[in-house]
Structures are given as structure tokens and as C-alpha cells.
């Protein structure tokens, strides 16, 4: 959430409206372990899955959050070449 300049406590603050929003996004209840590079090595953190973050960023992009829009565009630009290469390799 910090990456899209949104309140980092947004997921923690419960409201019925937010519960409906999250339910509609089909956010998984599974938490994944991530290894984050720190100055003195790696540290384990627990987070939502990439798919869940993409769903959240899409929600905020639809709310006109320009940072979420830019982040999704960057993900698409970085990923489209991999998808195309995979499709080409599949057809060969």
C-alpha cells in the first residue's frame, strides 16, 4: 500500500464496506512468506500473494489512484515480453 501512496493501515482497519470490497476482490486468506533483502542479509516477512496485491492495486487504480495505475502499467510492461516469449515457445 505504501508503494501506491495509500494508508498502510488500510487493510487493518475493519469496516463492513471494506469487508464487502475485499470479498468482491476475492482476496485469499492465505499468507505467503517472502524473503526481503536487507543491508545485513535477508529477512522473512509475511504478506499477501502477488495475485492478491495485483487485485488490490487494480481496485485502487479503478478508484483513480495514479500510483496504482503507474504500478500496474510497470508490471504489465515488465511482464508482457515474458508472456509473449512463453506463447512463442509454446507454439514451437
PDB file of N, CA and C in Angstrom:
ATOM      1  N   UNK A   1       0.831  -1.195   0.000  1.00  0.00           N
ATOM      2  CA  UNK A   1       0.000   0.000   0.000  1.00  0.00           C
ATOM      3  C   UNK A   1       0.870   1.249   0.000  1.00  0.00           C
ATOM      4  N   UNK A   2       2.011   1.150   0.648  1.00  0.00           N
ATOM      5  CA  UNK A   2       2.928   2.290   0.657  1.00  0.00           C
ATOM      6  C   UNK A   2       3.405   2.602  -0.759  1.00  0.00           C
ATOM      7  N   UNK A   3       3.553   1.574  -1.581  1.00  0.00           N
ATOM      8  CA  UNK A   3       4.031   1.776  -2.953  1.00  0.00           C
ATOM      9  C   UNK A   3       3.041   2.560  -3.814  1.00  0.00           C
ATOM     10  N   UNK A   4       1.780   2.607  -3.399  1.00  0.00           N
ATOM     11  CA  UNK A   4       0.788   3.392  -4.149  1.00  0.00           C
ATOM     12  C   UNK A   4       0.334   4.619  -3.358  1.00  0.00           C
ATOM     13  N   UNK A   5       1.163   4.988  -2.380  1.00  0.00           N
ATOM     14  CA  UNK A   5       0.911   6.192  -1.578  1.00  0.00           C
ATOM     15  C   UNK A   5      -0.446   6.147  -0.869  1.00  0.00           C
ATOM     16  N   UNK A   6      -0.803   4.960  -0.371  1.00  0.00           N
ATOM     17  CA  UNK A   6      -2.067   4.806   0.345  1.00  0.00           C
ATOM     18  C   UNK A   6      -1.780   4.463   1.808  1.00  0.00           C
ATOM     19  N   UNK A   7      -2.740   4.715   2.652  1.00  0.00           N
ATOM     20  CA  UNK A   7      -2.612   4.438   4.075  1.00  0.00           C
ATOM     21  C   UNK A   7      -2.224   2.970   4.287  1.00  0.00           C
ATOM     22  N   UNK A   8      -1.066   2.761   4.893  1.00  0.00           N
ATOM     23  CA  UNK A   8      -0.570   1.393   5.072  1.00  0.00           C
ATOM     24  C   UNK A   8      -1.388   0.582   6.068  1.00  0.00           C
ATOM     25  N   UNK A   9      -2.226   1.224   6.846  1.00  0.00           N
ATOM     26  CA  UNK A   9      -3.095   0.510   7.789  1.00  0.00           C
ATOM     27  C   UNK A   9      -4.472   0.195   7.201  1.00  0.00           C
ATOM     28  N   UNK A  10      -4.660   0.485   5.929  1.00  0.00           N
ATOM     29  CA  UNK A  10      -5.967   0.314   5.293  1.00  0.00           C
ATOM     30  C   UNK A  10      -6.516  -1.099   5.471  1.00  0.00           C
ATOM     31  N   UNK A  11      -5.691  -2.103   5.294  1.00  0.00           N
ATOM     32  CA  UNK A  11      -6.163  -3.487   5.435  1.00  0.00           C
ATOM     33  C   UNK A  11      -6.509  -3.836   6.878  1.00  0.00           C
ATOM     34  N   UNK A  12      -5.913  -3.153   7.823  1.00  0.00           N
ATOM     35  CA  UNK A  12      -6.120  -3.471   9.237  1.00  0.00           C
ATOM     36  C   UNK A  12      -7.383  -2.847   9.813  1.00  0.00           C
ATOM     37  N   UNK A  13      -7.789  -1.718   9.279  1.00  0.00           N
ATOM     38  CA  UNK A  13      -8.965  -1.009   9.790  1.00  0.00           C
ATOM     39  C   UNK A  13     -10.229  -1.627   9.205  1.00  0.00           C
ATOM     40  N   UNK A  14     -11.002  -2.277  10.043  1.00  0.00           N
ATOM     41  CA  UNK A  14     -12.184  -3.009   9.591  1.00  0.00           C
ATOM     42  C   UNK A  14     -13.390  -2.082   9.451  1.00  0.00           C
ATOM     43  N   UNK A  15     -14.139  -2.317   8.381  1.00  0.00           N
ATOM     44  CA  UNK A  15     -15.459  -1.704   8.234  1.00  0.00           C
ATOM     45  C   UNK A  15     -16.284  -2.654   7.362  1.00  0.00           C
ATOM     46  N   UNK A  16     -17.611  -2.628   7.503  1.00  0.00           N
ATOM     47  CA  UNK A  16     -18.448  -3.502   6.671  1.00  0.00           C
ATOM     48  C   UNK A  16     -18.261  -3.222   5.178  1.00  0.00           C
ATOM     49  N   UNK A  17     -18.101  -1.956   4.810  1.00  0.00           N
ATOM     50  CA  UNK A  17     -17.889  -1.612   3.399  1.00  0.00           C
ATOM     51  C   UNK A  17     -16.590  -2.223   2.885  1.00  0.00           C
ATOM     52  N   UNK A  18     -15.537  -2.136   3.666  1.00  0.00           N
ATOM     53  CA  UNK A  18     -14.257  -2.709   3.258  1.00  0.00           C
ATOM     54  C   UNK A  18     -14.348  -4.231   3.169  1.00  0.00           C
ATOM     55  N   UNK A  19     -15.072  -4.840   4.081  1.00  0.00           N
ATOM     56  CA  UNK A  19     -15.257  -6.294   4.049  1.00  0.00           C
ATOM     57  C   UNK A  19     -15.937  -6.710   2.747  1.00  0.00           C
ATOM     58  N   UNK A  20     -16.948  -5.941   2.311  1.00  0.00           N
ATOM     59  CA  UNK A  20     -17.621  -6.236   1.037  1.00  0.00           C
ATOM     60  C   UNK A  20     -16.656  -6.050  -0.129  1.00  0.00           C
ATOM     61  N   UNK A  21     -15.846  -5.000  -0.074  1.00  0.00           N
ATOM     62  CA  UNK A  21     -14.863  -4.739  -1.131  1.00  0.00           C
ATOM     63  C   UNK A  21     -13.885  -5.886  -1.229  1.00  0.00           C
ATOM     64  N   UNK A  22     -13.316  -6.294  -0.114  1.00  0.00           N
ATOM     65  CA  UNK A  22     -12.332  -7.384  -0.113  1.00  0.00           C
ATOM     66  C   UNK A  22     -12.960  -8.699  -0.544  1.00  0.00           C
ATOM     67  N   UNK A  23     -14.203  -8.924  -0.151  1.00  0.00           N
ATOM     68  CA  UNK A  23     -14.908 -10.129  -0.566  1.00  0.00           C
ATOM     69  C   UNK A  23     -15.102 -10.135  -2.081  1.00  0.00           C
ATOM     70  N   UNK A  24     -15.461  -8.986  -2.626  1.00  0.00           N
ATOM     71  CA  UNK A  24     -15.634  -8.871  -4.076  1.00  0.00           C
ATOM     72  C   UNK A  24     -14.345  -9.070  -4.843  1.00  0.00           C
ATOM     73  N   UNK A  25     -13.218  -8.704  -4.232  1.00  0.00           N
ATOM     74  CA  UNK A  25     -11.917  -8.878  -4.875  1.00  0.00           C
ATOM     75  C   UNK A  25     -11.408 -10.305  -4.760  1.00  0.00           C
ATOM     76  N   UNK A  26     -12.083 -11.095  -3.927  1.00  0.00           N
ATOM     77  CA  UNK A  26     -11.701 -12.494  -3.686  1.00  0.00           C
ATOM     78  C   UNK A  26     -10.258 -12.603  -3.179  1.00  0.00           C
ATOM     79  N   UNK A  27      -9.931 -11.741  -2.215  1.00  0.00           N
ATOM     80  CA  UNK A  27      -8.607 -11.779  -1.611  1.00  0.00           C
ATOM     81  C   UNK A  27      -8.465 -13.077  -0.824  1.00  0.00           C
ATOM     82  N   UNK A  28      -7.380 -13.767  -1.064  1.00  0.00           N
ATOM     83  CA  UNK A  28      -7.123 -15.037  -0.387  1.00  0.00           C
ATOM     84  C   UNK A  28      -6.862 -14.802   1.089  1.00  0.00           C
ATOM     85  N   UNK A  29      -7.173 -15.790   1.887  1.00  0.00           N
ATOM     86  CA  UNK A  29      -6.847 -15.700   3.309  1.00  0.00           C
ATOM     87  C   UNK A  29      -5.478 -16.294   3.591  1.00  0.00           C
ATOM     88  N   UNK A  30      -4.832 -16.807   2.544  1.00  0.00           N
ATOM     89  CA  UNK A  30      -3.505 -17.394   2.694  1.00  0.00           C
ATOM     90  C   UNK A  30      -2.450 -16.299   2.756  1.00  0.00           C
ATOM     91  N   UNK A  31      -1.517 -16.460   3.627  1.00  0.00           N
ATOM     92  CA  UNK A  31      -0.402 -15.541   3.770  1.00  0.00           C
ATOM     93  C   UNK A  31       0.847 -16.272   3.268  1.00  0.00           C
ATOM     94  N   UNK A  32       1.676 -15.579   2.511  1.00  0.00           N
ATOM     95  CA  UNK A  32       2.884 -16.197   1.980  1.00  0.00           C
ATOM     96  C   UNK A  32       4.118 -15.581   2.638  1.00  0.00           C
ATOM     97  N   UNK A  33       5.147 -16.387   2.751  1.00  0.00           N
ATOM     98  CA  UNK A  33       6.406 -15.901   3.311  1.00  0.00           C
ATOM     99  C   UNK A  33       7.253 -15.333   2.186  1.00  0.00           C
ATOM    100  N   UNK A  34       7.814 -14.170   2.420  1.00  0.00           N
ATOM    101  CA  UNK A  34       8.664 -13.501   1.439  1.00  0.00           C
ATOM    102  C   UNK A  34      10.024 -13.262   2.064  1.00  0.00           C
ATOM    103  N   UNK A  35      11.056 -13.377   1.258  1.00  0.00           N
ATOM    104  CA  UNK A  35      12.402 -13.048   1.700  1.00  0.00           C
ATOM    105  C   UNK A  35      12.727 -11.658   1.181  1.00  0.00           C
ATOM    106  N   UNK A  36      13.032 -10.732   2.081  1.00  0.00           N
ATOM    107  CA  UNK A  36      13.315  -9.345   1.718  1.00  0.00           C
ATOM    108  C   UNK A  36      14.781  -9.063   1.988  1.00  0.00           C
ATOM    109  N   UNK A  37      15.449  -8.486   0.985  1.00  0.00           N
ATOM    110  CA  UNK A  37      16.867  -8.168   1.134  1.00  0.00           C
ATOM    111  C   UNK A  37      17.015  -6.951   2.037  1.00  0.00           C
ATOM    112  N   UNK A  38      17.830  -7.106   3.056  1.00  0.00           N
ATOM    113  CA  UNK A  38      18.132  -6.025   3.984  1.00  0.00           C
ATOM    114  C   UNK A  38      19.636  -5.737   3.871  1.00  0.00           C
ATOM    115  N   UNK A  39      20.104  -4.714   4.534  1.00  0.00           N
ATOM    116  CA  UNK A  39      21.522  -4.369   4.474  1.00  0.00           C
ATOM    117  C   UNK A  39      22.411  -5.510   4.965  1.00  0.00           C
ATOM    118  N   UNK A  40      21.955  -6.227   5.964  1.00  0.00           N
ATOM    119  CA  UNK A  40      22.778  -7.291   6.548  1.00  0.00           C
ATOM    120  C   UNK A  40      22.274  -8.693   6.212  1.00  0.00           C
ATOM    121  N   UNK A  41      21.650  -8.865   5.062  1.00  0.00           N
ATOM    122  CA  UNK A  41      21.177 -10.182   4.641  1.00  0.00           C
ATOM    123  C   UNK A  41      19.706 -10.156   4.260  1.00  0.00           C
ATOM    124  N   UNK A  42      19.032 -11.276   4.493  1.00  0.00           N
ATOM    125  CA  UNK A  42      17.622 -11.394   4.156  1.00  0.00           C
ATOM    126  C   UNK A  42      16.793 -11.534   5.425  1.00  0.00           C
ATOM    127  N   UNK A  43      15.564 -11.066   5.339  1.00  0.00           N
ATOM    128  CA  UNK A  43      14.638 -11.162   6.456  1.00  0.00           C
ATOM    129  C   UNK A  43      13.322 -11.728   5.936  1.00  0.00           C
ATOM    130  N   UNK A  44      12.712 -12.614   6.713  1.00  0.00           N
ATOM    131  CA  UNK A  44      11.420 -13.173   6.336  1.00  0.00           C
ATOM    132  C   UNK A  44      10.305 -12.211   6.722  1.00  0.00           C
ATOM    133  N   UNK A  45       9.355 -12.038   5.819  1.00  0.00           N
ATOM    134  CA  UNK A  45       8.166 -11.235   6.075  1.00  0.00           C
ATOM    135  C   UNK A  45       6.979 -12.046   5.578  1.00  0.00           C
ATOM    136  N   UNK A  46       5.829 -11.752   6.102  1.00  0.00           N
ATOM    137  CA  UNK A  46       4.619 -12.445   5.681  1.00  0.00           C
ATOM    138  C   UNK A  46       3.700 -11.433   5.025  1.00  0.00           C
ATOM    139  N   UNK A  47       3.128 -11.835   3.905  1.00  0.00           N
ATOM    140  CA  UNK A  47       2.364 -10.890   3.101  1.00  0.00           C
ATOM    141  C   UNK A  47       1.270 -11.613   2.333  1.00  0.00           C
ATOM    142  N   UNK A  48       0.504 -10.828   1.618  1.00  0.00           N
ATOM    143  CA  UNK A  48      -0.462 -11.375   0.667  1.00  0.00           C
ATOM    144  C   UNK A  48       0.290 -11.919  -0.534  1.00  0.00           C
ATOM    145  N   UNK A  49      -0.368 -12.722  -1.331  1.00  0.00           N
ATOM    146  CA  UNK A  49       0.249 -13.242  -2.549  1.00  0.00           C
ATOM    147  C   UNK A  49       0.327 -12.147  -3.611  1.00  0.00           C
ATOM    148  N   UNK A  50       1.126 -12.374  -4.619  1.00  0.00           N
ATOM    149  CA  UNK A  50       1.230 -11.417  -5.731  1.00  0.00           C
ATOM    150  C   UNK A  50      -0.142 -11.211  -6.367  1.00  0.00           C
ATOM    151  N   UNK A  51      -0.889 -12.283  -6.555  1.00  0.00           N
ATOM    152  CA  UNK A  51      -2.222 -12.175  -7.154  1.00  0.00           C
ATOM    153  C   UNK A  51      -3.135 -11.275  -6.321  1.00  0.00           C
ATOM    154  N   UNK A  52      -3.072 -11.417  -5.001  1.00  0.00           N
ATOM    155  CA  UNK A  52      -3.883 -10.573  -4.127  1.00  0.00           C
ATOM    156  C   UNK A  52      -3.460  -9.111  -4.230  1.00  0.00           C
ATOM    157  N   UNK A  53      -2.146  -8.855  -4.262  1.00  0.00           N
ATOM    158  CA  UNK A  53      -1.680  -7.467  -4.407  1.00  0.00           C
ATOM    159  C   UNK A  53      -2.115  -6.880  -5.737  1.00  0.00           C
ATOM    160  N   UNK A  54      -2.045  -7.672  -6.809  1.00  0.00           N
ATOM    161  CA  UNK A  54      -2.497  -7.180  -8.108  1.00  0.00           C
ATOM    162  C   UNK A  54      -3.977  -6.812  -8.060  1.00  0.00           C
ATOM    163  N   UNK A  55      -4.771  -7.623  -7.380  1.00  0.00           N
ATOM    164  CA  UNK A  55      -6.200  -7.324  -7.235  1.00  0.00           C
ATOM    165  C   UNK A  55      -6.414  -6.033  -6.457  1.00  0.00           C
ATOM    166  N   UNK A  56      -5.659  -5.853  -5.373  1.00  0.00           N
ATOM    167  CA  UNK A  56      -5.775  -4.620  -4.587  1.00  0.00           C
ATOM    168  C   UNK A  56      -5.339  -3.401  -5.387  1.00  0.00           C
ATOM    169  N   UNK A  57      -4.221  -3.517  -6.100  1.00  0.00           N
ATOM    170  CA  UNK A  57      -3.751  -2.386  -6.908  1.00  0.00           C
ATOM    171  C   UNK A  57      -4.750  -2.057  -8.010  1.00  0.00           C
ATOM    172  N   UNK A  58      -5.378  -3.096  -8.584  1.00  0.00           N
ATOM    173  CA  UNK A  58      -6.405  -2.858  -9.594  1.00  0.00           C
ATOM    174  C   UNK A  58      -7.586  -2.101  -8.983  1.00  0.00           C
ATOM    175  N   UNK A  59      -7.985  -2.503  -7.779  1.00  0.00           N
ATOM    176  CA  UNK A  59      -9.083  -1.807  -7.091  1.00  0.00           C
ATOM    177  C   UNK A  59      -8.742  -0.323  -6.933  1.00  0.00           C
ATOM    178  N   UNK A  60      -7.540  -0.037  -6.440  1.00  0.00           N
ATOM    179  CA  UNK A  60      -7.164   1.355  -6.233  1.00  0.00           C
ATOM    180  C   UNK A  60      -6.972   2.100  -7.552  1.00  0.00           C
ATOM    181  N   UNK A  61      -6.521   1.410  -8.580  1.00  0.00           N
ATOM    182  CA  UNK A  61      -6.409   2.043  -9.902  1.00  0.00           C
ATOM    183  C   UNK A  61      -7.797   2.440 -10.396  1.00  0.00           C
ATOM    184  N   UNK A  62      -8.781   1.592 -10.158  1.00  0.00           N
ATOM    185  CA  UNK A  62     -10.160   1.923 -10.542  1.00  0.00           C
ATOM    186  C   UNK A  62     -10.729   3.065  -9.716  1.00  0.00           C
ATOM    187  N   UNK A  63     -10.116   3.331  -8.555  1.00  0.00           N
ATOM    188  CA  UNK A  63     -10.503   4.469  -7.721  1.00  0.00           C
ATOM    189  C   UNK A  63      -9.711   5.725  -8.111  1.00  0.00           C
ATOM    190  N   UNK A  64      -9.025   5.655  -9.242  1.00  0.00           N
ATOM    191  CA  UNK A  64      -8.242   6.778  -9.800  1.00  0.00           C
ATOM    192  C   UNK A  64      -6.958   7.080  -9.029  1.00  0.00           C
ATOM    193  N   UNK A  65      -6.401   6.073  -8.343  1.00  0.00           N
ATOM    194  CA  UNK A  65      -5.119   6.256  -7.667  1.00  0.00           C
ATOM    195  C   UNK A  65      -4.022   6.187  -8.731  1.00  0.00           C
ATOM    196  N   UNK A  66      -3.395   7.318  -9.012  1.00  0.00           N
ATOM    197  CA  UNK A  66      -2.422   7.388 -10.113  1.00  0.00           C
ATOM    198  C   UNK A  66      -1.192   6.537  -9.850  1.00  0.00           C
ATOM    199  N   UNK A  67      -0.851   6.326  -8.584  1.00  0.00           N
ATOM    200  CA  UNK A  67       0.295   5.482  -8.266  1.00  0.00           C
ATOM    201  C   UNK A  67      -0.014   4.014  -8.546  1.00  0.00           C
ATOM    202  N   UNK A  68      -1.239   3.597  -8.246  1.00  0.00           N
ATOM    203  CA  UNK A  68      -1.651   2.222  -8.538  1.00  0.00           C
ATOM    204  C   UNK A  68      -1.699   2.002 -10.044  1.00  0.00           C
ATOM    205  N   UNK A  69      -2.174   2.993 -10.783  1.00  0.00           N
ATOM    206  CA  UNK A  69      -2.204   2.904 -12.249  1.00  0.00           C
ATOM    207  C   UNK A  69      -0.784   2.751 -12.777  1.00  0.00           C
ATOM    208  N   UNK A  70       0.123   3.584 -12.303  1.00  0.00           N
ATOM    209  CA  UNK A  70       1.520   3.527 -12.762  1.00  0.00           C
ATOM    210  C   UNK A  70       2.169   2.191 -12.400  1.00  0.00           C
ATOM    211  N   UNK A  71       1.876   1.689 -11.208  1.00  0.00           N
ATOM    212  CA  UNK A  71       2.448   0.412 -10.787  1.00  0.00           C
ATOM    213  C   UNK A  71       1.945  -0.734 -11.651  1.00  0.00           C
ATOM    214  N   UNK A  72       0.656  -0.753 -11.947  1.00  0.00           N
ATOM    215  CA  UNK A  72       0.116  -1.805 -12.817  1.00  0.00           C
ATOM    216  C   UNK A  72       0.679  -1.704 -14.229  1.00  0.00           C
ATOM    217  N   UNK A  73       0.858  -0.482 -14.726  1.00  0.00           N
ATOM    218  CA  UNK A  73       1.471  -0.306 -16.050  1.00  0.00           C
ATOM    219  C   UNK A  73       2.898  -0.850 -16.061  1.00  0.00           C
ATOM    220  N   UNK A  74       3.636  -0.561 -15.006  1.00  0.00           N
ATOM    221  CA  UNK A  74       5.012  -1.047 -14.911  1.00  0.00           C
ATOM    222  C   UNK A  74       5.043  -2.575 -14.857  1.00  0.00           C
ATOM    223  N   UNK A  75       4.125  -3.175 -14.114  1.00  0.00           N
ATOM    224  CA  UNK A  75       4.046  -4.644 -14.052  1.00  0.00           C
ATOM    225  C   UNK A  75       3.737  -5.219 -15.429  1.00  0.00           C
ATOM    226  N   UNK A  76       2.823  -4.584 -16.140  1.00  0.00           N
ATOM    227  CA  UNK A  76       2.446  -5.067 -17.471  1.00  0.00           C
ATOM    228  C   UNK A  76       3.614  -4.947 -18.439  1.00  0.00           C
ATOM    229  N   UNK A  77       4.312  -3.827 -18.397  1.00  0.00           N
ATOM    230  CA  UNK A  77       5.454  -3.631 -19.297  1.00  0.00           C
ATOM    231  C   UNK A  77       6.546  -4.653 -19.032  1.00  0.00           C
ATOM    232  N   UNK A  78       6.781  -4.946 -17.759  1.00  0.00           N
ATOM    233  CA  UNK A  78       7.814  -5.919 -17.408  1.00  0.00           C
ATOM    234  C   UNK A  78       7.382  -7.345 -17.724  1.00  0.00           C
ATOM    235  N   UNK A  79       6.084  -7.591 -17.700  1.00  0.00           N
ATOM    236  CA  UNK A  79       5.606  -8.955 -17.866  1.00  0.00           C
ATOM    237  C   UNK A  79       5.180  -9.341 -19.265  1.00  0.00           C
ATOM    238  N   UNK A  80       4.820  -8.379 -20.095  1.00  0.00           N
ATOM    239  CA  UNK A  80       4.265  -8.712 -21.409  1.00  0.00           C
ATOM    240  C   UNK A  80       5.272  -9.435 -22.283  1.00  0.00           C
ATOM    241  N   UNK A  81       6.541  -9.048 -22.221  1.00  0.00           N
ATOM    242  CA  UNK A  81       7.549  -9.712 -23.042  1.00  0.00           C
ATOM    243  C   UNK A  81       7.734 -11.166 -22.633  1.00  0.00           C
ATOM    244  N   UNK A  82       7.623 -11.441 -21.345  1.00  0.00           N
ATOM    245  CA  UNK A  82       7.725 -12.817 -20.857  1.00  0.00           C
ATOM    246  C   UNK A  82       6.532 -13.640 -21.343  1.00  0.00           C
ATOM    247  N   UNK A  83       5.337 -13.055 -21.308  1.00  0.00           N
ATOM    248  CA  UNK A  83       4.148 -13.755 -21.789  1.00  0.00           C
ATOM    249  C   UNK A  83       4.240 -14.060 -23.283  1.00  0.00           C
ATOM    250  N   UNK A  84       4.696 -13.090 -24.045  1.00  0.00           N
ATOM    251  CA  UNK A  84       4.838 -13.288 -25.495  1.00  0.00           C
ATOM    252  C   UNK A  84       5.881 -14.367 -25.785  1.00  0.00           C
ATOM    253  N   UNK A  85       7.025 -14.284 -25.122  1.00  0.00           N
ATOM    254  CA  UNK A  85       8.081 -15.278 -25.323  1.00  0.00           C
ATOM    255  C   UNK A  85       7.581 -16.674 -24.963  1.00  0.00           C
ATOM    256  N   UNK A  86       6.809 -16.786 -23.886  1.00  0.00           N
ATOM    257  CA  UNK A  86       6.252 -18.074 -23.495  1.00  0.00           C
ATOM    258  C   UNK A  86       5.268 -18.610 -24.515  1.00  0.00           C
ATOM    259  N   UNK A  87       4.444 -17.728 -25.070  1.00  0.00           N
ATOM    260  CA  UNK A  87       3.477 -18.141 -26.096  1.00  0.00           C
ATOM    261  C   UNK A  87       4.186 -18.607 -27.357  1.00  0.00           C
ATOM    262  N   UNK A  88       5.225 -17.904 -27.737  1.00  0.00           N
ATOM    263  CA  UNK A  88       6.001 -18.285 -28.933  1.00  0.00           C
ATOM    264  C   UNK A  88       6.670 -19.632 -28.714  1.00  0.00           C
ATOM    265  N   UNK A  89       7.282 -19.811 -27.547  1.00  0.00           N
ATOM    266  CA  UNK A  89       7.957 -21.069 -27.226  1.00  0.00           C
ATOM    267  C   UNK A  89       6.959 -22.234 -27.203  1.00  0.00           C
ATOM    268  N   UNK A  90       5.750 -21.977 -26.732  1.00  0.00           N
ATOM    269  CA  UNK A  90       4.711 -22.992 -26.668  1.00  0.00           C
ATOM    270  C   UNK A  90       4.305 -23.451 -28.065  1.00  0.00           C
ATOM    271  N   UNK A  91       4.311 -22.528 -29.013  1.00  0.00           N
ATOM    272  CA  UNK A  91       3.891 -22.839 -30.381  1.00  0.00           C
ATOM    273  C   UNK A  91       5.009 -23.459 -31.220  1.00  0.00           C
ATOM    274  N   UNK A  92       6.231 -23.450 -30.724  1.00  0.00           N
ATOM    275  CA  UNK A  92       7.358 -24.042 -31.491  1.00  0.00           C
ATOM    276  C   UNK A  92       7.571 -25.468 -31.161  1.00  0.00           C
TER     277      UNK A  92
END
